[in-house]
Short mmCIF file of C-alpha atoms in Angstrom, two decimals:
data_model
loop_
_atom_site.label_atom_id
_atom_site.label_comp_id
_atom_site.label_asym_id
_atom_site.label_seq_id
_atom_site.Cartn_x
_atom_site.Cartn_y
_atom_site.Cartn_z
CA UNK X 13 40.66 143.92 34.74
CA UNK X 14 39.39 141.21 37.07
CA UNK X 15 36.48 139.14 35.86
CA UNK X 16 33.38 139.46 38.01
CA UNK X 17 31.67 136.24 37.00
CA UNK X 18 31.78 133.41 39.51
CA UNK X 19 34.14 130.63 38.44
CA UNK X 20 31.76 127.68 38.49
CA UNK X 21 34.23 124.84 38.13
CA UNK X 22 37.87 124.60 37.22
CA UNK X 23 39.23 121.07 37.47
CA UNK X 24 37.51 117.98 36.18
CA UNK X 25 39.41 115.65 38.48
CA UNK X 26 41.39 115.65 41.73
CA UNK X 27 44.73 117.53 41.61
CA UNK X 28 47.77 115.45 40.73
CA UNK X 29 51.27 116.00 42.09
CA UNK X 30 52.91 118.91 40.31
CA UNK X 31 54.88 117.84 37.26
CA UNK X 32 56.18 119.46 34.12
CA UNK X 33 53.40 119.80 31.56
CA UNK X 34 52.28 122.29 28.95
CA UNK X 35 49.01 123.24 27.29
CA UNK X 36 48.65 121.08 24.19
CA UNK X 37 45.20 122.09 22.90
CA UNK X 38 41.90 123.65 23.90
CA UNK X 39 38.27 123.21 22.88
CA UNK X 40 34.86 124.63 23.69
CA UNK X 41 32.66 121.97 25.28
CA UNK X 42 29.12 121.57 26.62
CA UNK X 43 26.94 123.39 24.07
CA UNK X 44 24.56 125.67 25.93
CA UNK X 45 21.31 127.49 25.25
CA UNK X 46 21.48 129.49 28.47
CA UNK X 47 22.53 132.74 26.79
CA UNK X 48 20.26 132.37 23.77
CA UNK X 49 21.99 134.79 21.43
CA UNK X 50 22.41 132.76 18.25
CA UNK X 51 24.87 135.11 16.55
CA UNK X 52 27.11 132.12 15.77
CA UNK X 53 25.20 129.01 14.75
CA UNK X 54 25.76 126.37 17.48
CA UNK X 55 28.43 128.66 18.93
CA UNK X 56 27.64 129.02 22.65
CA UNK X 57 29.33 126.76 25.20
CA UNK X 58 29.33 126.39 28.97
CA UNK X 59 32.93 125.17 29.18
CA UNK X 60 36.46 125.69 27.89
CA UNK X 61 38.47 122.46 28.12
CA UNK X 62 42.25 122.68 28.36
CA UNK X 63 44.23 119.58 27.37
CA UNK X 64 47.84 119.07 28.47
CA UNK X 65 50.70 117.16 26.88
CA UNK X 66 50.67 114.62 29.73
CA UNK X 67 47.09 113.57 28.96
CA UNK X 68 45.41 115.50 31.80
CA UNK X 69 42.81 118.23 31.34
CA UNK X 70 40.65 120.75 33.17
CA UNK X 71 37.48 122.60 32.19
CA UNK X 72 36.74 126.25 32.95
CA UNK X 73 33.12 127.34 33.46
CA UNK X 74 31.45 130.51 34.72
CA UNK X 75 28.14 131.31 36.33
CA UNK X 76 26.51 134.07 34.28
CA UNK X 77 28.61 133.70 31.14
CA UNK X 78 29.23 131.40 28.18
CA UNK X 79 32.01 131.04 25.66
CA UNK X 80 30.66 132.42 22.38
CA UNK X 81 33.01 131.69 19.52
CA UNK X 82 34.02 129.24 16.79
CA UNK X 83 37.17 127.82 18.45
CA UNK X 84 39.72 128.87 21.08
CA UNK X 85 43.15 129.89 19.82
CA UNK X 86 46.59 128.98 21.20
CA UNK X 87 49.32 131.62 21.05
CA UNK X 88 52.53 132.32 22.99
CA UNK X 89 52.34 136.02 23.82
CA UNK X 90 55.05 136.17 26.49
CA UNK X 91 57.67 134.19 24.57
CA UNK X 92 58.18 131.54 27.24
CA UNK X 93 57.77 128.70 24.75
CA UNK X 94 54.34 127.63 26.00
CA UNK X 95 51.02 128.95 24.65
CA UNK X 96 48.26 130.89 26.29
CA UNK X 97 44.63 130.30 25.26
CA UNK X 98 42.56 133.07 23.68
CA UNK X 99 38.78 132.75 23.99
CA UNK X 100 35.68 134.89 23.61
CA UNK X 101 33.53 135.02 26.74
CA UNK X 102 30.05 136.58 26.77
CA UNK X 103 28.50 137.73 30.02
CA UNK X 104 24.75 137.44 30.26
CA UNK X 105 24.43 141.14 31.14
CA UNK X 106 27.55 142.72 29.61
CA UNK X 107 28.17 141.02 26.26
CA UNK X 108 31.40 139.74 24.79
CA UNK X 109 35.06 140.17 25.74
CA UNK X 110 38.37 138.57 24.83
CA UNK X 111 39.70 136.40 27.65
CA UNK X 112 43.20 134.95 28.00
CA UNK X 113 43.89 131.75 29.95
CA UNK X 114 47.37 130.72 31.10
CA UNK X 115 48.90 127.71 32.87
CA UNK X 116 50.09 128.54 36.39
CA UNK X 117 51.99 125.31 37.14
CA UNK X 118 48.92 123.48 38.43
CA UNK X 119 45.98 124.44 36.20
CA UNK X 120 45.16 126.74 33.32
CA UNK X 121 43.25 129.70 34.74
CA UNK X 122 41.84 132.96 33.36
CA UNK X 123 44.36 135.76 33.85
CA UNK X 124 42.40 138.65 32.38
CA UNK X 125 40.15 139.98 29.66
CA UNK X 126 39.31 143.07 27.68
CA UNK X 127 36.50 145.32 28.84
CA UNK X 128 33.17 143.78 27.77
CA UNK X 129 31.19 145.47 25.04
CA UNK X 130 28.71 146.45 27.73
CA UNK X 131 25.37 145.03 26.62
CA UNK X 132 23.78 141.59 26.42
CA UNK X 133 23.83 139.93 23.00
CA UNK X 134 26.66 142.10 21.72
CA UNK X 135 29.49 140.05 20.26
CA UNK X 136 33.00 140.30 18.82
CA UNK X 137 34.73 138.08 16.24
CA UNK X 138 38.48 137.54 16.37
CA UNK X 139 40.14 138.03 12.97
CA UNK X 140 43.62 136.81 13.89
CA UNK X 141 46.80 137.20 15.91
CA UNK X 142 50.07 138.65 14.59
CA UNK X 143 52.59 141.46 15.10
CA UNK X 144 50.70 143.93 12.94
CA UNK X 145 52.87 146.99 13.65
CA UNK X 146 56.26 145.26 13.72
CA UNK X 147 57.14 146.25 17.27
CA UNK X 148 57.99 142.69 18.36
CA UNK X 149 54.75 142.16 20.33
CA UNK X 150 51.87 140.13 18.94
CA UNK X 151 48.47 141.77 18.70
CA UNK X 152 44.88 140.52 18.51
CA UNK X 153 42.69 141.85 15.70
CA UNK X 154 38.93 141.53 16.11
CA UNK X 155 35.73 142.98 14.74
CA UNK X 156 33.64 144.71 17.39
CA UNK X 157 29.97 143.83 16.74
CA UNK X 158 30.40 142.50 13.18
CA UNK X 159 26.63 142.75 12.57
CA UNK X 160 26.14 146.22 14.08
CA UNK X 161 29.16 148.48 14.70
CA UNK X 162 31.36 146.68 12.13
CA UNK X 163 34.53 148.13 13.63
CA UNK X 164 37.94 146.46 13.35
CA UNK X 165 40.00 146.93 16.51
CA UNK X 166 43.47 145.86 17.59
CA UNK X 167 44.63 145.23 21.16
CA UNK X 168 48.02 144.09 22.42
CA UNK X 169 48.13 141.71 25.41
CA UNK X 170 50.96 142.65 27.76
CA UNK X 171 51.89 139.87 30.20
CA UNK X 172 54.24 140.73 33.05
CA UNK X 173 55.04 139.63 36.60
CA UNK X 174 52.25 141.93 37.81
CA UNK X 175 49.56 140.48 35.56
CA UNK X 176 47.89 141.01 32.21
CA UNK X 177 46.89 144.27 30.59
CA UNK X 178 45.68 145.17 27.10
CA UNK X 179 47.17 148.09 25.20
CA UNK X 180 44.61 149.55 22.78
CA UNK X 181 45.64 149.99 19.18
CA UNK X 182 44.06 151.66 16.16
CA UNK X 183 40.58 150.99 14.80
CA UNK X 184 38.85 151.11 11.41
CA UNK X 185 35.13 151.31 10.71
CA UNK X 186 33.03 149.73 7.98
CA UNK X 187 34.47 146.20 8.17
CA UNK X 188 32.98 142.81 9.10
CA UNK X 189 34.08 139.18 9.28
CA UNK X 190 30.89 137.36 10.26
CA UNK X 191 27.39 137.04 8.85
CA UNK X 192 24.65 136.76 11.47
CA UNK X 193 23.67 133.18 12.27
CA UNK X 194 26.44 131.48 10.31
CA UNK X 195 28.89 129.01 11.92
CA UNK X 196 32.19 130.47 10.67
CA UNK X 197 34.23 133.63 11.02
CA UNK X 198 35.35 134.58 7.51
CA UNK X 199 38.59 136.12 6.30
CA UNK X 200 41.58 136.04 8.61
CA UNK X 201 45.21 137.14 8.57
CA UNK X 202 47.79 136.74 5.83
CA UNK X 203 51.22 136.51 7.47
CA UNK X 204 53.93 135.82 4.90
CA UNK X 205 57.70 135.78 5.43
CA UNK X 206 59.25 139.19 4.88
CA UNK X 207 55.91 141.00 4.75
CA UNK X 208 53.83 142.86 7.29
CA UNK X 209 50.70 140.89 8.32
CA UNK X 210 47.45 141.85 6.59
CA UNK X 211 43.91 141.49 8.00
CA UNK X 212 41.29 140.20 5.54
CA UNK X 213 37.64 141.10 6.13
CA UNK X 214 34.62 142.09 4.10
CA UNK X 215 33.37 145.64 3.83
CA UNK X 216 30.24 146.64 5.74
CA UNK X 217 27.73 145.48 3.12
CA UNK X 218 29.64 142.32 2.16
CA UNK X 219 30.24 143.29 -1.45
CA UNK X 220 34.05 143.69 -1.34
CA UNK X 221 37.03 141.93 0.22
CA UNK X 222 39.19 144.34 2.20
CA UNK X 223 42.88 144.19 3.14
CA UNK X 224 43.76 146.20 6.25
CA UNK X 225 47.31 147.07 7.33
CA UNK X 226 48.68 148.87 10.38
CA UNK X 227 50.58 151.80 8.89
CA UNK X 228 52.08 154.46 11.14
CA UNK X 229 49.58 155.22 13.88
CA UNK X 230 46.49 153.96 12.08
CA UNK X 231 44.89 151.29 9.93
CA UNK X 232 44.63 151.53 6.16
CA UNK X 233 41.95 149.47 4.37
CA UNK X 234 42.00 148.71 0.65
CA UNK X 235 39.41 146.85 -1.47
CA UNK X 236 41.06 143.99 -3.37
CA UNK X 237 38.23 141.94 -4.87
CA UNK X 238 34.56 141.10 -4.95
CA UNK X 239 32.98 139.09 -2.14
CA UNK X 240 31.18 136.08 -3.64
CA UNK X 241 31.08 133.72 -0.66
CA UNK X 242 33.54 132.42 1.95
CA UNK X 243 35.82 130.94 -0.72
CA UNK X 244 36.46 134.46 -2.04
CA UNK X 245 39.04 135.03 0.69
CA UNK X 246 41.29 132.08 -0.21
CA UNK X 247 43.46 133.78 -2.88
CA UNK X 248 44.10 136.76 -0.61
CA UNK X 249 45.04 134.66 2.42
CA UNK X 250 47.66 132.60 0.52
CA UNK X 251 51.34 133.51 0.43
CA UNK X 252 53.07 133.48 -2.94
#
């Protein structure tokens, strides 16, 4: 899928001669009120800044969209030893989508994104990244509309010489990882040596902590404890 928002600005300074460098970190910058959603407290930004290990950087911005998230995530999906950046972009008219940014030898640029939710002020909250089904490819788990639909979904980014695609995985309803208007995504992923990764969320009414596993062709969710605030997740996220 090709993004239809206009890329407002990519580089923050004049291009330098090409040299070996890798993405070192990423951050959302330039807090913005242009979208005016407020799902995540202080969580809408005009720019995504990419920092490189040589000290250079560039910032990605779009006309008609903001980054709506808590923090970008770095993950090496294609196994080349350098990370891609995973962000959540929200279009003013189409709502949120997962976007992946990769370094092309000159700059980090968006290479693709999931289909947007389809409506303004509709958001998604990433739960974590891991190989949930054990097939050797890392997947992204996220909650689609954690305040409304409360549906856990999994997609698998597939990077190849022809571009980026997303393979859809299983889904499970009645789960959430964000409370409206709060600054943090709660829960996460427990990935312990020798064990299949587990996704930790709350149930739909935020009374129970849920563990969700990819088993066979679907997701299986199990209540494991009472939800009594964000700290409730800590024992279930720790490896023994």
